Coordinates of C-alpha atoms in Angstrom, one line a residue:
M322 CA 79.6 -98.3 181.1
A323 CA 76.8 -98.0 179.4
N324 CA 77.2 -93.9 178.9
R325 CA 81.1 -94.6 177.9
L326 CA 79.7 -97.0 175.0
K327 CA 77.3 -94.8 173.9
I328 CA 74.5 -97.2 174.4
L329 CA 71.1 -97.2 176.3
Q330 CA 71.0 -93.5 176.0
G331 CA 67.0 -94.1 175.5
I332 CA 67.0 -96.3 179.3
L333 CA 69.2 -94.3 181.2
P334 CA 69.1 -92.9 183.4
L335 CA 66.0 -94.9 185.2
T336 CA 64.4 -95.0 188.6
R337 CA 62.1 -98.5 189.9
K338 CA 59.3 -95.8 189.7
G339 CA 59.8 -94.9 185.9
A340 CA 60.4 -98.2 184.7
L341 CA 57.1 -98.9 186.1
R342 CA 55.2 -95.9 184.7
D343 CA 56.9 -96.7 181.2
A344 CA 56.5 -100.6 180.9
L345 CA 53.0 -99.8 181.9
A346 CA 52.5 -97.2 179.2
G347 CA 54.0 -100.0 176.7
V348 CA 51.1 -102.1 177.5
S349 CA 48.7 -99.1 176.4
L350 CA 50.5 -98.6 173.6
A351 CA 50.1 -101.9 172.2
A352 CA 46.6 -102.4 172.8
M353 CA 46.6 -99.1 170.2
D354 CA 49.4 -100.1 167.9
I355 CA 49.1 -103.7 167.3
P356 CA 46.1 -103.0 164.7
Q357 CA 47.9 -100.3 162.9
L358 CA 51.3 -103.1 162.6
L359 CA 48.9 -105.0 161.1
G360 CA 47.7 -102.4 158.9
Y361 CA 51.2 -101.3 157.6
A362 CA 51.9 -105.1 157.0
R363 CA 49.1 -104.9 154.5
I364 CA 50.3 -101.8 153.1
A365 CA 53.9 -103.2 152.7
G366 CA 52.3 -106.4 150.9
M367 CA 53.6 -108.9 153.6
P368 CA 52.0 -111.3 155.8
A369 CA 49.9 -110.0 158.7
V370 CA 52.5 -111.6 161.1
A371 CA 55.6 -109.3 159.5
G372 CA 54.0 -105.9 161.1
L373 CA 54.5 -107.9 164.6
Y374 CA 58.2 -108.8 164.1
T375 CA 58.9 -105.1 163.1
A376 CA 57.8 -104.5 167.1
L377 CA 60.1 -107.0 168.4
L378 CA 63.8 -107.2 167.3
P379 CA 64.2 -104.2 165.4
L380 CA 62.7 -102.1 168.3
L381 CA 64.9 -104.2 170.7
A382 CA 68.0 -103.2 168.5
F383 CA 67.0 -99.3 168.6
A384 CA 66.2 -99.3 172.3
F385 CA 69.8 -100.5 172.5
F386 CA 71.9 -98.6 169.8
G387 CA 69.6 -95.3 169.8
A388 CA 69.5 -92.4 171.8
S389 CA 66.2 -90.9 171.7
R390 CA 64.0 -91.8 174.7
H391 CA 60.6 -91.2 173.2
L392 CA 61.0 -92.5 169.2
V393 CA 59.3 -95.9 168.3
V394 CA 61.2 -98.0 165.6
A395 CA 58.9 -100.3 163.9
A396 CA 57.1 -100.3 160.8
D397 CA 55.6 -96.9 159.2
S398 CA 52.8 -96.8 156.3
A399 CA 55.4 -94.1 154.3
T400 CA 58.2 -96.4 154.4
A401 CA 56.1 -99.3 153.3
T402 CA 54.5 -97.7 150.9
I403 CA 57.9 -96.4 149.2
F404 CA 59.3 -100.3 148.9
S405 CA 55.6 -101.9 148.2
S406 CA 55.2 -99.9 145.3
R407 CA 58.2 -100.7 143.5
L408 CA 58.8 -104.7 144.8
S409 CA 54.7 -105.4 143.6
G410 CA 56.4 -104.7 140.2
M411 CA 59.0 -107.8 140.8
A412 CA 57.0 -110.4 142.4
S413 CA 54.0 -111.4 143.4
I414 CA 52.5 -109.7 147.2
G415 CA 53.2 -112.0 149.6
S416 CA 55.5 -114.6 147.8
P417 CA 58.0 -115.9 149.2
E418 CA 60.1 -114.0 146.6
Y419 CA 58.5 -110.5 147.7
I420 CA 59.2 -111.1 151.3
A421 CA 63.1 -112.5 150.2
L422 CA 63.3 -109.1 148.6
A423 CA 61.8 -106.9 151.0
G424 CA 64.3 -108.6 153.6
T425 CA 67.0 -107.0 151.2
V426 CA 65.7 -103.5 150.9
A427 CA 65.5 -103.8 155.0
L428 CA 69.0 -104.8 154.7
L429 CA 70.5 -102.2 151.9
T430 CA 68.8 -99.7 154.1
A431 CA 70.3 -100.6 157.5
A432 CA 73.7 -100.1 155.1
L433 CA 73.2 -96.9 154.1
L434 CA 72.3 -95.7 157.6
L435 CA 75.0 -97.5 158.7
V436 CA 77.3 -95.2 156.1
A437 CA 75.4 -91.9 157.2
R438 CA 76.2 -92.8 161.1
L439 CA 80.1 -93.4 160.1
L440 CA 80.0 -89.9 158.0
R441 CA 77.9 -88.4 160.8
L442 CA 75.2 -87.2 157.5
G443 CA 73.1 -86.4 160.8
F444 CA 72.4 -83.1 159.2
L445 CA 70.8 -84.3 156.0
A446 CA 67.3 -84.8 157.6
D447 CA 67.6 -80.5 157.4
F448 CA 67.0 -81.1 153.5
L449 CA 63.9 -82.0 153.6
S450 CA 61.3 -79.1 154.4
R451 CA 58.2 -79.6 156.6
T452 CA 56.6 -78.2 153.6
A453 CA 57.8 -81.1 151.5
L454 CA 57.1 -83.5 153.6
T455 CA 53.5 -82.5 154.5
G456 CA 53.1 -82.8 150.6
F457 CA 54.8 -86.5 150.7
L458 CA 52.6 -87.6 153.3
A459 CA 49.6 -86.6 152.1
G460 CA 50.4 -88.2 148.5
V461 CA 51.2 -91.2 150.4
G462 CA 48.1 -90.8 152.6
I463 CA 45.6 -90.7 149.4
Q464 CA 47.6 -93.1 147.9
V465 CA 47.4 -95.9 150.5
A466 CA 43.8 -95.0 150.7
L467 CA 43.0 -95.6 147.6
A468 CA 45.0 -98.9 147.7
M469 CA 42.0 -99.7 150.5
C470 CA 39.7 -99.5 148.6
G471 CA 39.7 -102.5 147.0
D472 CA 39.4 -104.5 150.6
L473 CA 36.8 -102.0 151.6
F474 CA 34.4 -102.6 148.9
G475 CA 35.2 -106.5 148.3
L476 CA 36.6 -105.7 144.8
A477 CA 40.1 -106.8 143.3
I478 CA 41.5 -103.8 142.0
S479 CA 44.5 -104.7 139.9
A480 CA 45.2 -101.1 138.8
P481 CA 49.1 -100.3 139.5
T482 CA 48.6 -96.5 140.0
A483 CA 46.7 -94.5 142.4
L484 CA 44.3 -92.9 139.7
G485 CA 44.0 -96.1 137.9
K486 CA 42.6 -97.6 141.1
L487 CA 40.5 -94.1 141.4
L488 CA 39.0 -94.9 137.9
F489 CA 38.2 -98.7 138.4
L490 CA 36.4 -98.1 141.6
L491 CA 34.5 -95.7 139.9
D492 CA 33.7 -97.9 137.1
H493 CA 33.0 -101.1 139.6
L494 CA 30.3 -99.7 141.9
L495 CA 27.4 -101.8 140.7
Q496 CA 30.1 -104.8 141.8
I497 CA 30.6 -103.3 145.4
H498 CA 30.2 -106.7 148.0
P499 CA 27.3 -105.3 150.1
P500 CA 28.2 -107.1 153.4
T501 CA 31.6 -106.0 153.3
A502 CA 30.9 -102.8 152.2
A503 CA 28.6 -102.2 155.2
L504 CA 30.7 -103.7 157.9
A505 CA 33.9 -101.8 156.4
L506 CA 32.6 -98.4 156.1
S507 CA 30.6 -98.8 160.1
L508 CA 33.8 -99.5 161.3
L509 CA 35.4 -96.3 159.6
L510 CA 33.1 -94.1 160.9
V511 CA 33.8 -95.7 164.4
L512 CA 37.3 -95.2 163.8
L513 CA 37.3 -91.4 162.6
A514 CA 34.6 -90.3 165.3
A515 CA 37.0 -92.1 168.0
K516 CA 40.1 -90.4 166.4
R517 CA 38.3 -87.0 166.8
W518 CA 37.1 -87.5 170.2
L519 CA 38.3 -90.4 171.7
P520 CA 42.3 -90.9 170.6
H521 CA 43.7 -91.8 174.1
L522 CA 41.3 -95.1 174.1
P523 CA 42.5 -98.7 172.3
I524 CA 39.6 -98.4 169.8
P525 CA 40.9 -100.3 166.9
M526 CA 41.9 -102.8 169.1
L527 CA 38.6 -103.3 170.9
L528 CA 37.2 -103.0 167.1
L529 CA 39.4 -106.0 165.7
A530 CA 38.8 -108.0 168.5
G531 CA 35.3 -107.5 168.2
C532 CA 35.4 -108.1 164.5
I533 CA 37.5 -111.5 165.1
A534 CA 34.8 -112.4 167.6
A535 CA 32.4 -111.9 165.4
S536 CA 34.1 -113.5 162.3
A537 CA 34.5 -116.5 164.4
A538 CA 31.0 -116.6 165.8
F539 CA 29.3 -116.1 162.7
D540 CA 31.5 -117.4 159.8
F541 CA 31.9 -114.4 157.5
A542 CA 34.2 -116.2 155.4
A543 CA 31.2 -118.2 154.5
R544 CA 29.2 -114.9 153.3
G545 CA 31.4 -113.4 151.0
I546 CA 33.5 -111.4 153.3
Q547 CA 37.0 -112.4 152.9
V548 CA 39.4 -112.8 156.0
L549 CA 43.0 -113.2 156.4
G550 CA 42.8 -117.1 156.7
P551 CA 45.6 -118.9 158.6
V552 CA 48.6 -117.0 160.4
A553 CA 52.2 -118.4 161.5
G554 CA 52.7 -117.6 165.0
G555 CA 55.7 -118.1 166.9
L556 CA 58.8 -115.8 167.3
P557 CA 60.6 -114.6 164.0
S558 CA 63.4 -117.3 162.9
L559 CA 66.6 -115.6 162.0
T560 CA 67.3 -116.0 158.4
L561 CA 69.9 -114.1 156.0
P562 CA 68.4 -112.0 153.2
R563 CA 69.4 -113.3 150.0
L564 CA 72.5 -110.7 148.8
G565 CA 72.7 -110.9 144.7
W566 CA 74.4 -108.2 143.1
R567 CA 71.7 -108.2 140.5
D568 CA 69.5 -107.8 143.6
V569 CA 71.6 -104.9 145.1
L570 CA 71.7 -102.7 142.1
D571 CA 68.1 -103.3 141.6
L572 CA 67.2 -102.6 145.0
L573 CA 69.4 -99.8 146.1
P574 CA 66.9 -97.0 144.8
I575 CA 64.4 -98.0 146.9
A576 CA 66.7 -98.6 149.9
G577 CA 67.5 -94.8 148.7
A578 CA 64.5 -93.8 149.2
C579 CA 63.4 -95.5 152.4
F580 CA 67.1 -93.9 153.6
V581 CA 65.9 -90.1 153.0
M582 CA 62.4 -91.0 154.4
I583 CA 64.0 -92.8 157.6
I584 CA 66.4 -89.9 158.0
A585 CA 63.8 -87.2 157.4
Q586 CA 60.8 -88.5 159.6
S587 CA 63.0 -89.8 162.5
S588 CA 64.8 -86.7 162.7
A589 CA 61.5 -84.5 162.8
A590 CA 60.2 -87.1 165.4
S591 CA 62.9 -87.4 167.8
R592 CA 63.7 -83.7 168.2
V593 CA 60.0 -82.7 168.6
Y594 CA 59.9 -84.8 172.2
A595 CA 63.7 -84.0 172.7
D596 CA 62.7 -80.4 172.9
R597 CA 59.3 -80.9 174.7
H598 CA 61.0 -82.7 177.4
Y599 CA 64.4 -80.2 177.5
E600 CA 66.4 -83.7 176.6
H601 CA 69.9 -83.5 174.3
D602 CA 69.3 -85.5 171.1
D603 CA 71.9 -86.8 169.2
Q604 CA 71.0 -87.8 165.5
N605 CA 73.6 -89.4 164.8
A606 CA 73.6 -92.0 167.5
N607 CA 69.8 -92.2 166.8
I608 CA 70.9 -93.3 162.8
L609 CA 72.9 -96.0 164.1
G610 CA 69.7 -97.3 166.7
L611 CA 67.6 -97.1 162.9
S612 CA 70.4 -98.9 161.1
A613 CA 70.8 -101.7 163.6
A614 CA 66.5 -102.0 164.0
N615 CA 66.2 -102.1 160.2
A616 CA 69.1 -104.8 160.0
A617 CA 67.4 -106.7 163.0
A618 CA 64.3 -106.6 160.6
A619 CA 66.0 -108.0 157.6
F620 CA 67.2 -111.1 159.3
S621 CA 64.0 -111.8 161.1
G622 CA 61.6 -112.0 158.3
A623 CA 60.0 -108.4 158.8
F624 CA 60.4 -105.2 156.5
V625 CA 61.7 -102.0 156.6
V626 CA 61.0 -100.0 159.7
N627 CA 61.2 -96.5 160.5
G628 CA 61.0 -93.9 163.2
S629 CA 57.1 -93.2 163.3
P630 CA 55.7 -89.6 164.1
T631 CA 52.4 -90.7 165.0
Q632 CA 53.3 -94.0 166.9
T633 CA 55.6 -91.7 168.9
A634 CA 52.8 -89.6 169.7
M635 CA 50.7 -92.7 170.8
A636 CA 53.8 -93.3 173.2
E637 CA 53.7 -89.7 174.9
Q638 CA 49.8 -89.9 175.4
S639 CA 50.4 -93.3 176.9
G640 CA 52.8 -91.8 179.4
S641 CA 55.9 -93.3 178.2
R642 CA 59.4 -91.3 178.8
S643 CA 61.7 -93.8 178.2
Q644 CA 62.4 -96.9 175.6
V645 CA 61.7 -99.1 178.5
G646 CA 58.3 -98.4 176.7
Q647 CA 59.0 -99.6 174.1
L648 CA 60.2 -102.7 175.6
G649 CA 56.8 -103.1 177.1
F650 CA 55.6 -102.9 174.0
A651 CA 57.7 -105.4 172.6
V652 CA 56.9 -108.3 175.0
V653 CA 53.0 -108.0 174.5
V654 CA 53.7 -108.2 170.9
A655 CA 55.8 -111.5 171.7
L656 CA 53.0 -113.0 173.5
V657 CA 50.7 -112.1 170.9
L658 CA 53.0 -114.3 168.5
L659 CA 53.3 -116.8 170.9
F660 CA 49.4 -117.8 171.8
L661 CA 47.0 -115.6 170.2
C662 CA 48.3 -115.3 166.4
Q663 CA 45.5 -118.0 165.7
W664 CA 43.1 -116.1 166.2
L665 CA 44.1 -113.6 163.6
Q666 CA 42.7 -115.8 160.7
Y667 CA 39.3 -114.5 161.7
L668 CA 39.8 -110.8 160.7
P669 CA 38.3 -109.6 158.0
H670 CA 40.2 -107.9 155.1
C671 CA 37.8 -105.1 154.9
A672 CA 38.1 -104.4 158.9
L673 CA 42.0 -103.6 158.2
A674 CA 41.5 -102.0 155.6
A675 CA 39.4 -99.3 157.8
V676 CA 41.9 -99.4 160.1
V677 CA 44.5 -98.6 157.6
F678 CA 42.3 -96.2 155.7
A679 CA 42.1 -94.4 159.0
I680 CA 45.7 -93.9 159.4
A681 CA 46.0 -92.8 155.8
V682 CA 43.2 -90.0 155.9
G683 CA 45.7 -88.8 159.2
L684 CA 48.6 -88.6 156.8
V685 CA 46.4 -85.5 155.1
D686 CA 47.8 -82.9 157.3
V687 CA 44.6 -80.4 156.3
K688 CA 45.5 -78.3 158.9
T689 CA 49.2 -77.5 158.1
L690 CA 48.2 -77.1 154.5
R691 CA 45.6 -74.7 154.8
A692 CA 47.9 -72.6 157.2
M693 CA 50.1 -72.9 153.9
R694 CA 47.8 -71.9 151.6
T695 CA 47.4 -68.8 154.0
E696 CA 50.6 -67.8 154.8
S697 CA 52.7 -69.4 152.3
P698 CA 51.0 -69.8 148.8
V699 CA 54.1 -70.6 147.1
E700 CA 55.0 -73.4 149.9
F701 CA 51.4 -74.5 149.5
R702 CA 51.6 -75.2 146.1
M703 CA 54.8 -76.9 146.4
A704 CA 53.5 -79.1 148.6
L705 CA 50.5 -80.1 146.2
I706 CA 52.9 -80.5 143.4
T707 CA 54.8 -82.8 145.9
A708 CA 51.8 -84.9 146.9
A709 CA 50.4 -85.2 143.1
T710 CA 53.9 -86.1 141.7
V711 CA 53.7 -89.1 144.1
L712 CA 50.4 -90.3 142.9
I713 CA 50.6 -89.8 139.5
V714 CA 54.7 -90.5 138.9
G715 CA 55.9 -92.7 142.0
V716 CA 56.9 -92.4 145.4
E717 CA 60.3 -92.4 145.1
Q718 CA 60.1 -89.9 142.3
G719 CA 57.8 -88.1 144.6
I720 CA 60.6 -87.9 147.5
L721 CA 63.3 -86.9 145.4
L722 CA 61.2 -83.8 144.2
A723 CA 60.5 -83.4 147.9
M724 CA 63.9 -83.0 148.3
A725 CA 64.9 -81.0 145.0
L726 CA 61.4 -78.8 146.1
S727 CA 63.0 -77.9 149.5
L728 CA 66.5 -76.9 148.2
I729 CA 65.1 -75.1 145.4
H730 CA 62.9 -73.0 147.9
H731 CA 66.1 -72.6 149.8
V732 CA 68.3 -71.2 146.8
R733 CA 65.3 -68.8 145.3
H734 CA 66.0 -67.0 148.8
S735 CA 69.8 -67.1 148.6
Y736 CA 69.6 -65.9 144.6
R737 CA 66.9 -63.4 145.4
P738 CA 67.4 -61.9 149.0
H739 CA 66.1 -59.1 150.7
T740 CA 67.8 -55.8 149.9
L741 CA 67.0 -52.6 152.2
M742 CA 68.8 -49.1 151.9
L743 CA 68.1 -46.7 155.1
E744 CA 66.3 -43.6 154.3
P745 CA 65.4 -40.7 156.5
D746 CA 61.6 -40.4 157.8
S747 CA 59.9 -37.5 158.5
S748 CA 61.3 -36.4 162.1
G749 CA 65.0 -37.5 160.2
R750 CA 65.6 -40.9 161.8
W751 CA 66.9 -43.4 159.3
Q752 CA 65.1 -46.5 159.0
P753 CA 65.2 -49.3 156.8
V754 CA 63.0 -49.5 153.4
A755 CA 62.8 -51.1 150.3
V756 CA 65.3 -50.3 147.6
Q757 CA 64.3 -47.2 146.3
P758 CA 66.4 -45.5 143.0
G759 CA 66.5 -42.4 143.0
R760 CA 66.8 -41.8 146.9
E761 CA 69.7 -41.5 149.6
T762 CA 70.5 -42.2 152.8
A763 CA 72.3 -38.8 153.4
P764 CA 73.4 -35.8 151.3
G765 CA 76.0 -37.9 149.3
L766 CA 75.7 -41.1 151.0
I767 CA 73.7 -44.1 150.3
V768 CA 73.5 -47.1 152.8
F769 CA 72.7 -51.1 151.3
R770 CA 71.9 -53.7 152.9
F771 CA 71.9 -57.4 151.3
G772 CA 70.0 -60.3 153.1
A773 CA 72.4 -63.1 152.0
D774 CA 75.9 -64.6 151.6
L775 CA 77.7 -63.4 148.5
F776 CA 77.6 -66.2 146.0
Y777 CA 78.2 -66.9 142.2
A778 CA 74.1 -67.1 141.6
N779 CA 73.1 -63.5 143.1
D780 CA 76.3 -61.5 142.6
T781 CA 75.2 -60.2 139.3
F782 CA 71.9 -59.4 141.5
F783 CA 74.1 -57.7 144.2
V784 CA 75.7 -55.6 141.5
S785 CA 72.8 -54.7 139.7
Q786 CA 71.1 -53.3 142.8
V787 CA 74.1 -51.1 143.4
T788 CA 75.0 -49.9 139.9
Q789 CA 71.4 -48.9 139.7
L790 CA 71.3 -46.9 143.0
V791 CA 74.7 -45.0 142.3
A792 CA 73.3 -44.5 138.5
Q793 CA 70.3 -42.6 140.0
A794 CA 71.7 -40.8 142.8
P795 CA 71.2 -37.5 143.3
A796 CA 74.3 -35.3 142.1
G797 CA 76.9 -35.2 144.6
L798 CA 77.4 -39.0 145.2
R799 CA 80.6 -40.0 147.1
W800 CA 80.2 -42.9 149.5
F801 CA 78.3 -45.6 149.3
V802 CA 78.1 -48.1 152.5
V803 CA 77.2 -52.0 152.2
D804 CA 76.0 -53.1 155.6
A805 CA 77.8 -56.6 155.2
G806 CA 76.1 -58.3 158.7
A807 CA 73.8 -60.7 156.6
I808 CA 77.3 -61.5 154.3
T809 CA 79.4 -64.5 156.5
S810 CA 81.3 -66.0 153.2
L811 CA 81.8 -64.9 149.5
D812 CA 83.1 -67.4 147.1
Y813 CA 85.4 -66.7 144.6
S814 CA 83.3 -65.5 141.5
A815 CA 81.6 -62.8 143.8
A816 CA 85.3 -61.8 145.2
R817 CA 86.0 -61.3 141.5
T818 CA 83.0 -59.4 140.8
L819 CA 83.1 -57.5 144.1
L820 CA 86.9 -56.4 143.1
E821 CA 85.2 -55.3 139.3
L822 CA 82.4 -53.2 141.6
Y823 CA 84.7 -51.5 143.3
R824 CA 87.2 -50.2 140.8
N825 CA 83.7 -48.8 138.6
L826 CA 82.8 -47.3 141.9
S827 CA 86.2 -45.5 142.2
Q828 CA 86.7 -44.4 139.0
Q829 CA 82.7 -42.8 139.4
G830 CA 84.3 -40.9 142.5
V831 CA 82.3 -42.9 144.7
Q832 CA 83.9 -45.0 147.4
L833 CA 82.6 -48.2 148.6
V834 CA 83.4 -48.8 152.4
F835 CA 81.9 -52.0 154.0
G836 CA 80.2 -52.0 157.7
R837 CA 79.7 -54.8 160.2
V838 CA 82.4 -57.1 158.3
N839 CA 82.3 -60.2 160.5
G840 CA 85.4 -62.6 161.2
Y841 CA 84.5 -65.2 158.6
L842 CA 83.5 -62.6 156.1
R843 CA 87.1 -60.6 156.4
A844 CA 88.9 -64.1 156.2
D845 CA 87.0 -65.2 152.9
M846 CA 88.4 -60.9 151.3
V847 CA 91.7 -62.1 152.9
R848 CA 91.6 -65.4 151.1
H849 CA 90.5 -63.7 147.4
G850 CA 92.5 -60.7 148.1
I851 CA 90.1 -58.3 148.5
D852 CA 92.1 -56.5 151.2
G853 CA 95.0 -56.0 148.9
V854 CA 92.8 -53.9 147.0
V855 CA 90.3 -52.1 149.3
D856 CA 92.1 -50.2 151.9
E857 CA 91.3 -51.6 155.1
R858 CA 90.2 -48.2 156.6
Y859 CA 87.2 -49.2 154.4
L860 CA 86.5 -53.0 155.9
L861 CA 85.0 -52.3 159.1
P862 CA 83.7 -54.3 161.6
T863 CA 80.3 -51.9 162.8
L864 CA 78.3 -49.7 160.5
H865 CA 79.2 -46.9 162.9
E866 CA 82.5 -47.0 162.3
A867 CA 81.9 -46.7 158.0
L868 CA 79.5 -44.2 158.6
A869 CA 81.9 -42.3 160.6
V870 CA 84.5 -42.7 157.6
A871 CA 82.0 -41.0 155.4
G872 CA 81.7 -38.0 157.5
V873 CA 78.2 -38.5 158.9
T874 CA 77.0 -38.7 162.2
P875 CA 75.6 -42.5 162.9
Q876 CA 71.8 -42.2 163.4
R877 CA 70.2 -44.5 166.7
S878 CA 67.7 -46.3 164.7
T879 CA 70.5 -47.2 161.6
N880 CA 71.2 -50.7 163.1
G881 CA 69.3 -51.9 165.9
G882 CA 71.3 -50.1 168.8
E883 CA 74.4 -50.5 167.3

């Protein structure tokens, strides 16, 4: 029944042994992840308990409607930064007005995700490249790290921008509160060391528990170390976020930015683990689950939730292999909310800031950035530009730029694709080489390869390459064969340009022939009337046939075995 309704896909099928294993993994995940949830609430500008709420009803909603067996859907640093950077200018952080706005953003995000599911827009994740996402997360990580510096050093930093926070910190170094800074830096060193050498142990939970005990025993608040103060416990009450038209118009761009990040991050994380375990990954079902999770967050006093790559990795390390592990996580969170929240009032702000700072540092993927710098300097610069935009302009603008740069990078390759021609080597065998005007493949023949679809932006480039090769070819050129194996489509502009080229070459006594014309390209040629101008004898499915029409015996190395 569940399979027919497309629900519980992240849980079923399930064995008793698997359920026990995943439930225990959920307890381990909770030990590692609860400190992060408190940190994400801090990033979001929400009460600490709201971070725990994100791992309750939202997590249950995704387990019910989503398809991924591995994705952990709860609070996340990227989406928390996106909406907090804008909401902080609309209401005081942590105020009832701010919390209401955060709930509205979550509900609008849920609506956008639902529309995406109805329109089957799971493919949108493909438009945010790993390069741009790496740069975006690096920018977010640095921004969050700078935002935590005030709590780390006992300073009240009011500067709104990341650069302003850095300048404020440098200008007020002498006003740092020594006990706060000493405690925070000690914790931070332990967290970073544990992340490197003891990643499987719940060190953050142990540190926060120790800080709470020490704070209660030695009265940190009386010594000038700020603590959270009273934290309302208990399970969340269901409330309806306000939905005035003005709120919707003001908050929709923020929800849109969260929507893009959720689609990109959740899709990337779920695909990685589905591939690793040879499972089918239904992106559209995951989008529905994410929509339900954000709606649950909106109604339960939480904030925008996301499929977190880091928390999903933690679930994998814990041994979870289905959403039962996440359900176990939710049960532990519920127990904390019911019985342990009174202890959170002793938690020092600097301890929580140290946890958040460690998380933020992890968002800067230095290894990937180094690889980009070595392998693809252009993509490395794209990542840096995206990170700088997040820091200097804003998170929303950063994610929009990330998408734009991803598309521009793709179009750049299509606009100026690789082109090759065949040329004989010293043994007489034809080999692909860079285009070399003045050379020919064989007496009276040039074979030319174009490495992308033909469309309005690159048809001029195609024509210029062909024209240059023909103009500078040795005397007696009679055949120009286009290897069209990489061309799968042809738009109206390119079709008109192609017909003009065919007529111009014909007037010069050069016959244009197309080899490896696939079904898609032939259909476009028929639709645009090219087959009515170019003789069918010159529109051929293989390169061998095209060369035979030109009266040339194909060489074995011409086309990789064709």
